[in-house]
Amino acid sequence: MDDARDTGEARGGTAVPLPFRAAVDALRTARLRPQVEIEPTPAPQRLAPFAYALEATVVDGESELADGRLVLLHDPAGHDAWRGTFRLVTLVRAELEPEMAADPLLPEVCWSWLTGALTARGLAYGEPSGTVTRAGSHYFGGLASRPPASQIEIRASWTPREGLGGVPDTAAHLASWCDLLAQVGGLPPAGPGDASVVTLPQRRGPQPR
């Protein structure tokens, strides 16, 4: 969507709906934990009539602990699969310590982190779906000096419940997504009372991109 949030028109001259405008404005002004570096990125064009995307990296000193992408979709006519007019779609990735990569329950735990992050902020949502993928890499040839690496990847989507004016609380959903990113990256919980939350072991030192 070619900067439709600023011009008032989407591709083809379609007026941007006010609920979508408000939802995007909330994303752009949300206050997030300082370890999460976030910025807009081009949104997919074919998933919905209106879309807005953000990408984020969790950093700790010189280390990049996790990264991800969050896309807000909007179809004013509604979508049967979404059961609503908005949908949030995400990709979250992080490197794993070997002992965590070997845990057979890791996919279930990672999915619970996503739903738990939403529940912890009291967010209403529906129709969650997604995948958790665990992958391993072994290096050869010119890269043979690198140790084997493992990565977790969460792909998910959910429907944020709409509030006044048909606008979901996208700022709170963004904050919960950043909680998930930080948790996957191994950072301690940001708020009091969350000390029991299990996080991935934090990676040490700068990581190759």
Tab-separated table of N, CA and C in Angstrom, residues 9-172:
chain	number	residue	atom	x	y	z
A	9	GLU	N	-5.300	7.716	0.219
A	9	GLU	CA	-5.756	6.869	-0.860
A	9	GLU	C	-4.887	5.628	-0.940
A	10	ALA	N	-5.500	4.521	-1.254
A	10	ALA	CA	-4.756	3.300	-1.505
A	10	ALA	C	-4.530	3.178	-2.999
A	11	ARG	N	-3.856	2.149	-3.412
A	11	ARG	CA	-3.597	1.932	-4.829
A	11	ARG	C	-4.907	1.879	-5.586
A	12	GLY	N	-4.983	2.590	-6.716
A	12	GLY	CA	-6.196	2.649	-7.509
A	12	GLY	C	-7.134	3.753	-7.068
A	13	GLY	N	-6.726	4.589	-6.117
A	13	GLY	CA	-7.547	5.720	-5.711
A	13	GLY	C	-8.595	5.394	-4.670
A	14	THR	N	-8.570	4.198	-4.084
A	14	THR	CA	-9.544	3.824	-3.063
A	14	THR	C	-9.250	4.556	-1.755
A	15	ALA	N	-10.270	5.162	-1.173
A	15	ALA	CA	-10.082	5.871	0.087
A	15	ALA	C	-9.742	4.887	1.196
A	16	VAL	N	-8.789	5.276	2.047
A	16	VAL	CA	-8.394	4.434	3.164
A	16	VAL	C	-9.453	4.537	4.261
A	17	PRO	N	-10.020	3.408	4.722
A	17	PRO	CA	-11.054	3.463	5.765
A	17	PRO	C	-10.500	4.054	7.060
A	18	LEU	N	-11.337	4.811	7.761
A	18	LEU	CA	-10.902	5.431	9.006
A	18	LEU	C	-10.479	4.401	10.059
A	19	PRO	N	-11.167	3.244	10.200
A	19	PRO	CA	-10.700	2.266	11.192
A	19	PRO	C	-9.270	1.790	10.913
A	20	PHE	N	-8.942	1.576	9.642
A	20	PHE	CA	-7.588	1.141	9.312
A	20	PHE	C	-6.585	2.254	9.591
A	21	ARG	N	-6.973	3.466	9.269
A	21	ARG	CA	-6.100	4.615	9.535
A	21	ARG	C	-5.797	4.713	11.035
A	22	ALA	N	-6.832	4.564	11.841
A	22	ALA	CA	-6.648	4.648	13.294
A	22	ALA	C	-5.802	3.495	13.813
A	23	ALA	N	-6.007	2.307	13.271
A	23	ALA	CA	-5.234	1.146	13.698
A	23	ALA	C	-3.754	1.310	13.372
A	24	VAL	N	-3.460	1.856	12.205
A	24	VAL	CA	-2.068	2.090	11.809
A	24	VAL	C	-1.440	3.191	12.663
A	25	ASP	N	-2.188	4.255	12.907
A	25	ASP	CA	-1.657	5.338	13.755
A	25	ASP	C	-1.284	4.815	15.134
A	26	ALA	N	-2.085	3.892	15.671
A	26	ALA	CA	-1.784	3.324	16.982
A	26	ALA	C	-0.492	2.514	16.939
A	27	LEU	N	-0.266	1.799	15.852
A	27	LEU	CA	0.984	1.051	15.706
A	27	LEU	C	2.184	1.981	15.650
A	28	ARG	N	2.015	3.082	14.963
A	28	ARG	CA	3.144	3.997	14.750
A	28	ARG	C	3.517	4.764	16.012
A	29	THR	N	2.590	4.894	16.957
A	29	THR	CA	2.850	5.692	18.160
A	29	THR	C	2.985	4.841	19.418
A	30	ALA	N	2.948	3.518	19.282
A	30	ALA	CA	3.031	2.642	20.459
A	30	ALA	C	4.393	2.779	21.135
A	31	ARG	N	4.405	2.724	22.468
A	31	ARG	CA	5.641	2.763	23.248
A	31	ARG	C	6.049	1.333	23.578
A	32	LEU	N	7.284	0.981	23.232
A	32	LEU	CA	7.735	-0.395	23.345
A	32	LEU	C	9.007	-0.481	24.179
A	33	ARG	N	9.355	-1.686	24.603
A	33	ARG	CA	10.560	-1.845	25.408
A	33	ARG	C	11.790	-1.503	24.568
A	34	PRO	N	12.807	-0.895	25.177
A	34	PRO	CA	13.923	-0.324	24.416
A	34	PRO	C	14.775	-1.346	23.686
A	35	GLN	N	14.740	-2.606	24.087
A	35	GLN	CA	15.566	-3.609	23.412
A	35	GLN	C	15.017	-4.004	22.042
A	36	VAL	N	13.820	-3.550	21.715
A	36	VAL	CA	13.196	-3.896	20.440
A	36	VAL	C	13.322	-2.709	19.483
A	37	GLU	N	14.087	-2.899	18.416
A	37	GLU	CA	14.230	-1.881	17.381
A	37	GLU	C	13.237	-2.202	16.279
A	38	ILE	N	12.385	-1.237	15.963
A	38	ILE	CA	11.263	-1.507	15.063
A	38	ILE	C	11.143	-0.398	14.028
A	39	GLU	N	10.728	-0.768	12.815
A	39	GLU	CA	10.552	0.215	11.748
A	39	GLU	C	9.579	-0.324	10.712
A	40	PRO	N	8.925	0.572	9.953
A	40	PRO	CA	8.012	0.116	8.892
A	40	PRO	C	8.779	-0.592	7.782
A	41	THR	N	8.090	-1.477	7.098
A	41	THR	CA	8.660	-2.206	5.970
A	41	THR	C	7.556	-2.378	4.929
A	42	PRO	N	7.898	-2.559	3.652
A	42	PRO	CA	6.839	-2.730	2.641
A	42	PRO	C	5.896	-3.873	2.991
A	43	ALA	N	4.605	-3.613	2.837
A	43	ALA	CA	3.585	-4.600	3.184
A	43	ALA	C	3.215	-5.437	1.969
A	44	PRO	N	2.777	-6.673	2.174
A	44	PRO	CA	2.306	-7.499	1.044
A	44	PRO	C	1.086	-6.864	0.396
A	45	GLN	N	0.969	-7.029	-0.907
A	45	GLN	CA	-0.080	-6.340	-1.660
A	45	GLN	C	-1.317	-7.195	-1.916
A	46	ARG	N	-1.213	-8.513	-1.805
A	46	ARG	CA	-2.289	-9.376	-2.282
A	46	ARG	C	-3.076	-10.081	-1.184
A	47	LEU	N	-2.728	-9.860	0.061
A	47	LEU	CA	-3.404	-10.576	1.138
A	47	LEU	C	-4.710	-9.928	1.557
A	48	ALA	N	-4.815	-8.615	1.361
A	48	ALA	CA	-6.003	-7.877	1.775
A	48	ALA	C	-6.009	-6.540	1.044
A	49	PRO	N	-7.177	-5.868	0.982
A	49	PRO	CA	-7.211	-4.562	0.326
A	49	PRO	C	-6.293	-3.525	0.965
A	50	PHE	N	-6.065	-3.640	2.274
A	50	PHE	CA	-5.216	-2.685	2.991
A	50	PHE	C	-4.260	-3.456	3.891
A	51	ALA	N	-3.016	-3.009	3.921
A	51	ALA	CA	-2.014	-3.705	4.724
A	51	ALA	C	-0.940	-2.725	5.182
A	52	TYR	N	-0.389	-3.016	6.346
A	52	TYR	CA	0.698	-2.218	6.920
A	52	TYR	C	1.626	-3.188	7.635
A	53	ALA	N	2.941	-3.015	7.484
A	53	ALA	CA	3.886	-3.988	8.026
A	53	ALA	C	4.998	-3.310	8.809
A	54	LEU	N	5.470	-4.020	9.819
A	54	LEU	CA	6.597	-3.590	10.637
A	54	LEU	C	7.589	-4.739	10.737
A	55	GLU	N	8.874	-4.396	10.839
A	55	GLU	CA	9.875	-5.406	11.147
A	55	GLU	C	10.629	-4.968	12.388
A	56	ALA	N	11.100	-5.945	13.160
A	56	ALA	CA	11.724	-5.638	14.436
A	56	ALA	C	12.897	-6.573	14.690
A	57	THR	N	13.841	-6.067	15.478
A	57	THR	CA	14.988	-6.851	15.920
A	57	THR	C	15.147	-6.651	17.418
A	58	VAL	N	15.368	-7.729	18.139
A	58	VAL	CA	15.667	-7.656	19.562
A	58	VAL	C	17.176	-7.628	19.718
A	59	VAL	N	17.693	-6.578	20.364
A	59	VAL	CA	19.138	-6.417	20.493
A	59	VAL	C	19.525	-6.337	21.968
A	60	ASP	N	20.728	-6.812	22.235
A	60	ASP	CA	21.310	-6.704	23.572
A	60	ASP	C	22.792	-6.423	23.375
A	61	GLY	N	23.177	-5.155	23.490
A	61	GLY	CA	24.537	-4.768	23.159
A	61	GLY	C	24.765	-4.940	21.672
A	62	GLU	N	25.747	-5.756	21.302
A	62	GLU	CA	26.037	-6.005	19.897
A	62	GLU	C	25.346	-7.264	19.382
A	63	SER	N	24.616	-7.944	20.225
A	63	SER	CA	23.971	-9.198	19.836
A	63	SER	C	22.556	-8.943	19.321
A	64	GLU	N	22.209	-9.609	18.228
A	64	GLU	CA	20.842	-9.647	17.736
A	64	GLU	C	20.241	-10.971	18.189
A	65	LEU	N	19.260	-10.887	19.068
A	65	LEU	CA	18.737	-12.074	19.724
A	65	LEU	C	17.569	-12.710	18.989
A	66	ALA	N	16.779	-11.902	18.285
A	66	ALA	CA	15.623	-12.406	17.555
A	66	ALA	C	15.187	-11.328	16.572
A	67	ASP	N	14.441	-11.732	15.574
A	67	ASP	CA	13.884	-10.743	14.636
A	67	ASP	C	12.529	-11.239	14.164
A	68	GLY	N	11.767	-10.335	13.591
A	68	GLY	CA	10.443	-10.721	13.149
A	68	GLY	C	9.766	-9.655	12.315
A	69	ARG	N	8.596	-10.017	11.849
A	69	ARG	CA	7.786	-9.134	11.005
A	69	ARG	C	6.339	-9.260	11.451
A	70	LEU	N	5.647	-8.133	11.537
A	70	LEU	CA	4.236	-8.110	11.901
A	70	LEU	C	3.472	-7.351	10.832
A	71	VAL	N	2.421	-7.964	10.307
A	71	VAL	CA	1.621	-7.362	9.236
A	71	VAL	C	0.179	-7.206	9.719
A	72	LEU	N	-0.351	-6.000	9.574
A	72	LEU	CA	-1.755	-5.724	9.859
A	72	LEU	C	-2.515	-5.723	8.534
A	73	LEU	N	-3.531	-6.580	8.446
A	73	LEU	CA	-4.370	-6.667	7.254
A	73	LEU	C	-5.763	-6.143	7.579
A	74	HIS	N	-6.403	-5.547	6.573
A	74	HIS	CA	-7.766	-5.035	6.774
A	74	HIS	C	-8.573	-5.220	5.501
A	75	ASP	N	-9.730	-5.823	5.675
A	75	ASP	CA	-10.709	-5.959	4.594
A	75	ASP	C	-12.032	-5.421	5.119
A	76	PRO	N	-12.439	-4.225	4.681
A	76	PRO	CA	-13.678	-3.625	5.216
A	76	PRO	C	-14.910	-4.496	5.026
A	77	ALA	N	-14.883	-5.360	4.016
A	77	ALA	CA	-16.037	-6.230	3.767
A	77	ALA	C	-16.054	-7.446	4.684
A	78	GLY	N	-15.017	-7.629	5.454
A	78	GLY	CA	-14.930	-8.796	6.315
A	78	GLY	C	-14.354	-9.989	5.574
A	79	HIS	N	-13.913	-10.971	6.335
A	79	HIS	CA	-13.284	-12.151	5.753
A	79	HIS	C	-13.776	-13.361	6.543
A	80	ASP	N	-14.326	-14.354	5.833
A	80	ASP	CA	-14.923	-15.505	6.514
A	80	ASP	C	-13.916	-16.236	7.396
A	81	ALA	N	-12.701	-16.435	6.885
A	81	ALA	CA	-11.696	-17.174	7.656
A	81	ALA	C	-11.234	-16.388	8.875
A	82	TRP	N	-11.203	-15.064	8.757
A	82	TRP	CA	-10.774	-14.231	9.894
A	82	TRP	C	-11.865	-14.109	10.952
A	83	ARG	N	-13.132	-14.125	10.510
A	83	ARG	CA	-14.274	-13.785	11.360
A	83	ARG	C	-14.119	-12.367	11.910
A	84	GLY	N	-13.767	-11.462	11.015
A	84	GLY	CA	-13.577	-10.064	11.364
A	84	GLY	C	-13.068	-9.297	10.160
A	85	THR	N	-12.749	-8.043	10.362
A	85	THR	CA	-12.249	-7.214	9.260
A	85	THR	C	-10.750	-6.943	9.367
A	86	PHE	N	-10.131	-7.328	10.498
A	86	PHE	CA	-8.690	-7.156	10.687
A	86	PHE	C	-8.046	-8.527	10.930
A	87	ARG	N	-6.784	-8.609	10.566
A	87	ARG	CA	-6.000	-9.815	10.841
A	87	ARG	C	-4.546	-9.406	11.064
A	88	LEU	N	-3.903	-10.019	12.043
A	88	LEU	CA	-2.481	-9.810	12.291
A	88	LEU	C	-1.730	-11.076	11.901
A	89	VAL	N	-0.651	-10.900	11.156
A	89	VAL	CA	0.158	-12.012	10.657
A	89	VAL	C	1.599	-11.770	11.078
A	90	THR	N	2.268	-12.806	11.585
A	90	THR	CA	3.617	-12.594	12.095
A	90	THR	C	4.579	-13.711	11.708
A	91	LEU	N	5.827	-13.338	11.659
A	91	LEU	CA	6.952	-14.268	11.557
A	91	LEU	C	7.961	-13.855	12.621
A	92	VAL	N	8.386	-14.804	13.451
A	92	VAL	CA	9.376	-14.549	14.503
A	92	VAL	C	10.464	-15.610	14.391
A	93	ARG	N	11.738	-15.189	14.473
A	93	ARG	CA	12.859	-16.128	14.356
A	93	ARG	C	13.905	-15.845	15.420
A	94	ALA	N	14.585	-16.914	15.864
A	94	ALA	CA	15.690	-16.752	16.805
A	94	ALA	C	16.603	-17.957	16.711
A	95	GLU	N	17.896	-17.730	16.967
A	95	GLU	CA	18.847	-18.826	17.076
A	95	GLU	C	18.637	-19.530	18.423
A	96	LEU	N	18.962	-20.810	18.465
A	96	LEU	CA	18.752	-21.615	19.665
A	96	LEU	C	20.072	-22.136	20.221
A	97	GLU	N	20.131	-22.245	21.541
A	97	GLU	CA	21.202	-22.995	22.163
A	97	GLU	C	20.937	-24.488	21.928
A	98	PRO	N	22.007	-25.306	21.792
A	98	PRO	CA	21.815	-26.729	21.450
A	98	PRO	C	20.872	-27.464	22.394
A	99	GLU	N	20.950	-27.171	23.705
A	99	GLU	CA	20.107	-27.907	24.635
A	99	GLU	C	18.631	-27.587	24.439
A	100	MET	N	18.326	-26.364	24.031
A	100	MET	CA	16.931	-26.016	23.768
A	100	MET	C	16.453	-26.630	22.464
A	101	ALA	N	17.324	-26.662	21.452
A	101	ALA	CA	16.949	-27.220	20.157
A	101	ALA	C	16.577	-28.693	20.266
A	102	ALA	N	17.147	-29.393	21.248
A	102	ALA	CA	16.887	-30.820	21.405
A	102	ALA	C	15.630	-31.118	22.213
A	103	ASP	N	14.996	-30.118	22.769
A	103	ASP	CA	13.823	-30.330	23.613
A	103	ASP	C	12.619	-30.704	22.739
A	104	PRO	N	12.048	-31.900	22.905
A	104	PRO	CA	10.924	-32.304	22.048
A	104	PRO	C	9.670	-31.462	22.249
A	105	LEU	N	9.566	-30.782	23.378
A	105	LEU	CA	8.374	-29.976	23.651
A	105	LEU	C	8.525	-28.532	23.183
A	106	LEU	N	9.653	-28.205	22.561
A	106	LEU	CA	9.910	-26.817	22.188
A	106	LEU	C	8.816	-26.206	21.310
A	107	PRO	N	8.328	-26.878	20.259
A	107	PRO	CA	7.274	-26.254	19.437
A	107	PRO	C	6.034	-25.888	20.246
A	108	GLU	N	5.582	-26.799	21.128
A	108	GLU	CA	4.401	-26.496	21.941
A	108	GLU	C	4.661	-25.329	22.887
A	109	VAL	N	5.863	-25.287	23.453
A	109	VAL	CA	6.212	-24.193	24.358
A	109	VAL	C	6.205	-22.865	23.613
A	110	CYS	N	6.802	-22.833	22.424
A	110	CYS	CA	6.855	-21.583	21.656
A	110	CYS	C	5.463	-21.103	21.273
A	111	TRP	N	4.575	-22.029	20.909
A	111	TRP	CA	3.208	-21.605	20.587
A	111	TRP	C	2.522	-21.040	21.828
A	112	SER	N	2.777	-21.636	22.983
A	112	SER	CA	2.172	-21.121	24.213
A	112	SER	C	2.700	-19.729	24.550
A	113	TRP	N	3.930	-19.412	24.131
A	113	TRP	CA	4.453	-18.067	24.357
A	113	TRP	C	3.643	-17.034	23.577
A	114	LEU	N	3.247	-17.378	22.354
A	114	LEU	CA	2.443	-16.454	21.550
A	114	LEU	C	1.088	-16.214	22.211
A	115	THR	N	0.361	-17.271	22.508
A	115	THR	CA	-0.964	-17.096	23.109
A	115	THR	C	-0.845	-16.491	24.509
A	116	GLY	N	0.217	-16.860	25.237
A	116	GLY	CA	0.409	-16.301	26.567
A	116	GLY	C	0.705	-14.818	26.544
A	117	ALA	N	1.450	-14.360	25.533
A	117	ALA	CA	1.757	-12.940	25.421
A	117	ALA	C	0.489	-12.121	25.202
A	118	LEU	N	-0.443	-12.656	24.418
A	118	LEU	CA	-1.713	-11.961	24.183
A	118	LEU	C	-2.578	-11.980	25.443
A	119	THR	N	-2.643	-13.138	26.092
A	119	THR	CA	-3.464	-13.272	27.288
A	119	THR	C	-2.940	-12.406	28.427
A	120	ALA	N	-1.617	-12.310	28.549
A	120	ALA	CA	-1.015	-11.542	29.638
A	120	ALA	C	-1.405	-10.076	29.593
A	121	ARG	N	-1.699	-9.566	28.421
A	121	ARG	CA	-2.125	-8.171	28.289
A	121	ARG	C	-3.640	-8.033	28.199
A	122	GLY	N	-4.347	-9.115	28.459
A	122	GLY	CA	-5.802	-9.063	28.493
A	122	GLY	C	-6.435	-8.816	27.142
A	123	LEU	N	-5.788	-9.278	26.075
A	123	LEU	CA	-6.280	-9.003	24.725
A	123	LEU	C	-7.256	-10.082	24.266
A	124	ALA	N	-8.357	-9.635	23.680
A	124	ALA	CA	-9.327	-10.561	23.095
A	124	ALA	C	-8.943	-10.800	21.640
A	125	TYR	N	-8.943	-12.061	21.248
A	125	TYR	CA	-8.588	-12.396	19.873
A	125	TYR	C	-9.265	-13.704	19.500
A	126	GLY	N	-9.274	-13.996	18.212
A	126	GLY	CA	-9.910	-15.220	17.755
A	126	GLY	C	-9.186	-15.824	16.574
A	127	GLU	N	-9.589	-17.013	16.217
A	127	GLU	CA	-9.104	-17.743	15.038
A	127	GLU	C	-7.578	-17.796	14.948
A	128	PRO	N	-6.873	-18.146	16.036
A	128	PRO	CA	-5.411	-18.238	15.932
A	128	PRO	C	-4.997	-19.462	15.117
A	129	SER	N	-3.958	-19.310	14.333
A	129	SER	CA	-3.420	-20.441	13.583
A	129	SER	C	-1.953	-20.180	13.296
A	130	GLY	N	-1.197	-21.243	13.033
A	130	GLY	CA	0.204	-21.020	12.723
A	130	GLY	C	1.029	-22.286	12.805
A	131	THR	N	2.333	-22.112	12.646
A	131	THR	CA	3.283	-23.215	12.694
A	131	THR	C	4.496	-22.800	13.515
A	132	VAL	N	5.136	-23.785	14.123
A	132	VAL	CA	6.426	-23.591	14.793
A	132	VAL	C	7.402	-24.564	14.137
A	133	THR	N	8.478	-24.034	13.584
A	133	THR	CA	9.442	-24.843	12.847
A	133	THR	C	10.805	-24.760	13.512
A	134	ARG	N	11.416	-25.915	13.697
A	134	ARG	CA	12.758	-25.996	14.261
A	134	ARG	C	13.676	-26.491	13.148
A	135	ALA	N	14.754	-25.750	12.879
A	135	ALA	CA	15.658	-26.100	11.783
A	135	ALA	C	17.106	-26.094	12.275
A	136	GLY	N	17.929	-26.944	11.653
A	136	GLY	CA	19.347	-27.002	11.989
A	136	GLY	C	20.200	-26.764	10.756
A	137	SER	N	21.353	-26.128	10.936
A	137	SER	CA	22.273	-25.841	9.841
A	137	SER	C	23.665	-26.371	10.164
A	138	HIS	N	24.269	-27.010	9.176
A	138	HIS	CA	25.661	-27.446	9.284
A	138	HIS	C	26.430	-26.775	8.154
A	139	TYR	N	27.641	-26.308	8.447
A	139	TYR	CA	28.388	-25.487	7.503
A	139	TYR	C	29.557	-26.268	6.909
A	140	PHE	N	29.822	-26.009	5.620
A	140	PHE	CA	30.858	-26.734	4.898
A	140	PHE	C	31.675	-25.770	4.037
A	141	GLY	N	32.800	-26.273	3.522
A	141	GLY	CA	33.636	-25.473	2.643
A	141	GLY	C	34.181	-24.251	3.346
A	142	GLY	N	33.990	-23.079	2.729
A	142	GLY	CA	34.493	-21.840	3.303
A	142	GLY	C	33.834	-21.455	4.603
A	143	LEU	N	32.713	-22.096	4.939
A	143	LEU	CA	32.001	-21.801	6.184
A	143	LEU	C	32.201	-22.891	7.235
A	144	ALA	N	33.107	-23.824	6.971
A	144	ALA	CA	33.253	-24.988	7.840
A	144	ALA	C	33.689	-24.637	9.256
A	145	SER	N	34.256	-23.445	9.453
A	145	SER	CA	34.695	-23.068	10.801
A	145	SER	C	33.532	-22.695	11.714
A	146	ARG	N	32.374	-22.466	11.151
A	146	ARG	CA	31.224	-22.119	11.982
A	146	ARG	C	30.663	-23.360	12.665
A	147	PRO	N	30.278	-23.248	13.915
A	147	PRO	CA	29.661	-24.395	14.588
A	147	PRO	C	28.241	-24.612	14.060
A	148	PRO	N	27.711	-25.821	14.184
A	148	PRO	CA	26.317	-26.061	13.793
A	148	PRO	C	25.380	-25.095	14.525
A	149	ALA	N	24.304	-24.721	13.849
A	149	ALA	CA	23.365	-23.754	14.427
A	149	ALA	C	21.942	-24.277	14.296
A	150	SER	N	21.118	-23.909	15.247
A	150	SER	CA	19.699	-24.268	15.214
A	150	SER	C	18.868	-23.000	15.327
A	151	GLN	N	17.703	-23.022	14.721
A	151	GLN	CA	16.835	-21.849	14.695
A	151	GLN	C	15.392	-22.269	14.923
A	152	ILE	N	14.650	-21.420	15.632
A	152	ILE	CA	13.212	-21.606	15.789
A	152	ILE	C	12.504	-20.529	14.988
A	153	GLU	N	11.421	-20.905	14.351
A	153	GLU	CA	10.652	-19.953	13.544
A	153	GLU	C	9.171	-20.131	13.857
A	154	ILE	N	8.525	-19.039	14.222
A	154	ILE	CA	7.090	-19.047	14.506
A	154	ILE	C	6.382	-18.242	13.430
A	155	ARG	N	5.454	-18.875	12.744
A	155	ARG	CA	4.581	-18.188	11.786
A	155	ARG	C	3.156	-18.315	12.315
A	156	ALA	N	2.492	-17.189	12.458
A	156	ALA	CA	1.170	-17.242	13.084
A	156	ALA	C	0.300	-16.085	12.602
A	157	SER	N	-0.988	-16.248	12.805
A	157	SER	CA	-1.936	-15.166	12.535
A	157	SER	C	-3.101	-15.293	13.502
A	158	TRP	N	-3.746	-14.162	13.767
A	158	TRP	CA	-4.904	-14.143	14.656
A	158	TRP	C	-5.747	-12.914	14.344
A	159	THR	N	-6.985	-12.947	14.784
A	159	THR	CA	-7.921	-11.847	14.548
A	159	THR	C	-8.071	-11.033	15.820
A	160	PRO	N	-7.607	-9.787	15.832
A	160	PRO	CA	-7.795	-8.938	17.015
A	160	PRO	C	-9.251	-8.488	17.101
A	161	ARG	N	-9.825	-8.591	18.275
A	161	ARG	CA	-11.214	-8.172	18.432
A	161	ARG	C	-11.319	-6.650	18.319
A	162	GLU	N	-12.355	-6.225	17.623
A	162	GLU	CA	-12.528	-4.798	17.358
A	162	GLU	C	-13.237	-4.112	18.518
A	163	GLY	N	-12.813	-2.876	18.789
A	163	GLY	CA	-13.412	-2.096	19.852
A	163	GLY	C	-14.280	-0.982	19.309
A	164	LEU	N	-14.240	0.183	19.959
A	164	LEU	CA	-15.048	1.319	19.525
A	164	LEU	C	-14.676	1.738	18.115
A	165	GLY	N	-15.694	2.008	17.314
A	165	GLY	CA	-15.450	2.437	15.941
A	165	GLY	C	-14.923	1.335	15.052
A	166	GLY	N	-15.006	0.083	15.509
A	166	GLY	CA	-14.511	-1.026	14.711
A	166	GLY	C	-13.002	-1.106	14.647
A	167	VAL	N	-12.303	-0.507	15.627
A	167	VAL	CA	-10.842	-0.459	15.622
A	167	VAL	C	-10.286	-1.359	16.728
A	168	PRO	N	-9.431	-2.333	16.402
A	168	PRO	CA	-8.795	-3.140	17.453
A	168	PRO	C	-7.699	-2.353	18.157
A	169	ASP	N	-7.320	-2.812	19.325
A	169	ASP	CA	-6.252	-2.161	20.095
A	169	ASP	C	-4.905	-2.643	19.550
A	170	THR	N	-4.537	-2.107	18.400
A	170	THR	CA	-3.325	-2.591	17.734
A	170	THR	C	-2.060	-2.252	18.521
A	171	ALA	N	-2.048	-1.166	19.272
A	171	ALA	CA	-0.870	-0.827	20.071
A	171	ALA	C	-0.596	-1.914	21.106
A	172	ALA	N	-1.652	-2.409	21.754
A	172	ALA	CA	-1.483	-3.470	22.744
A	172	ALA	C	-1.073	-4.784	22.081
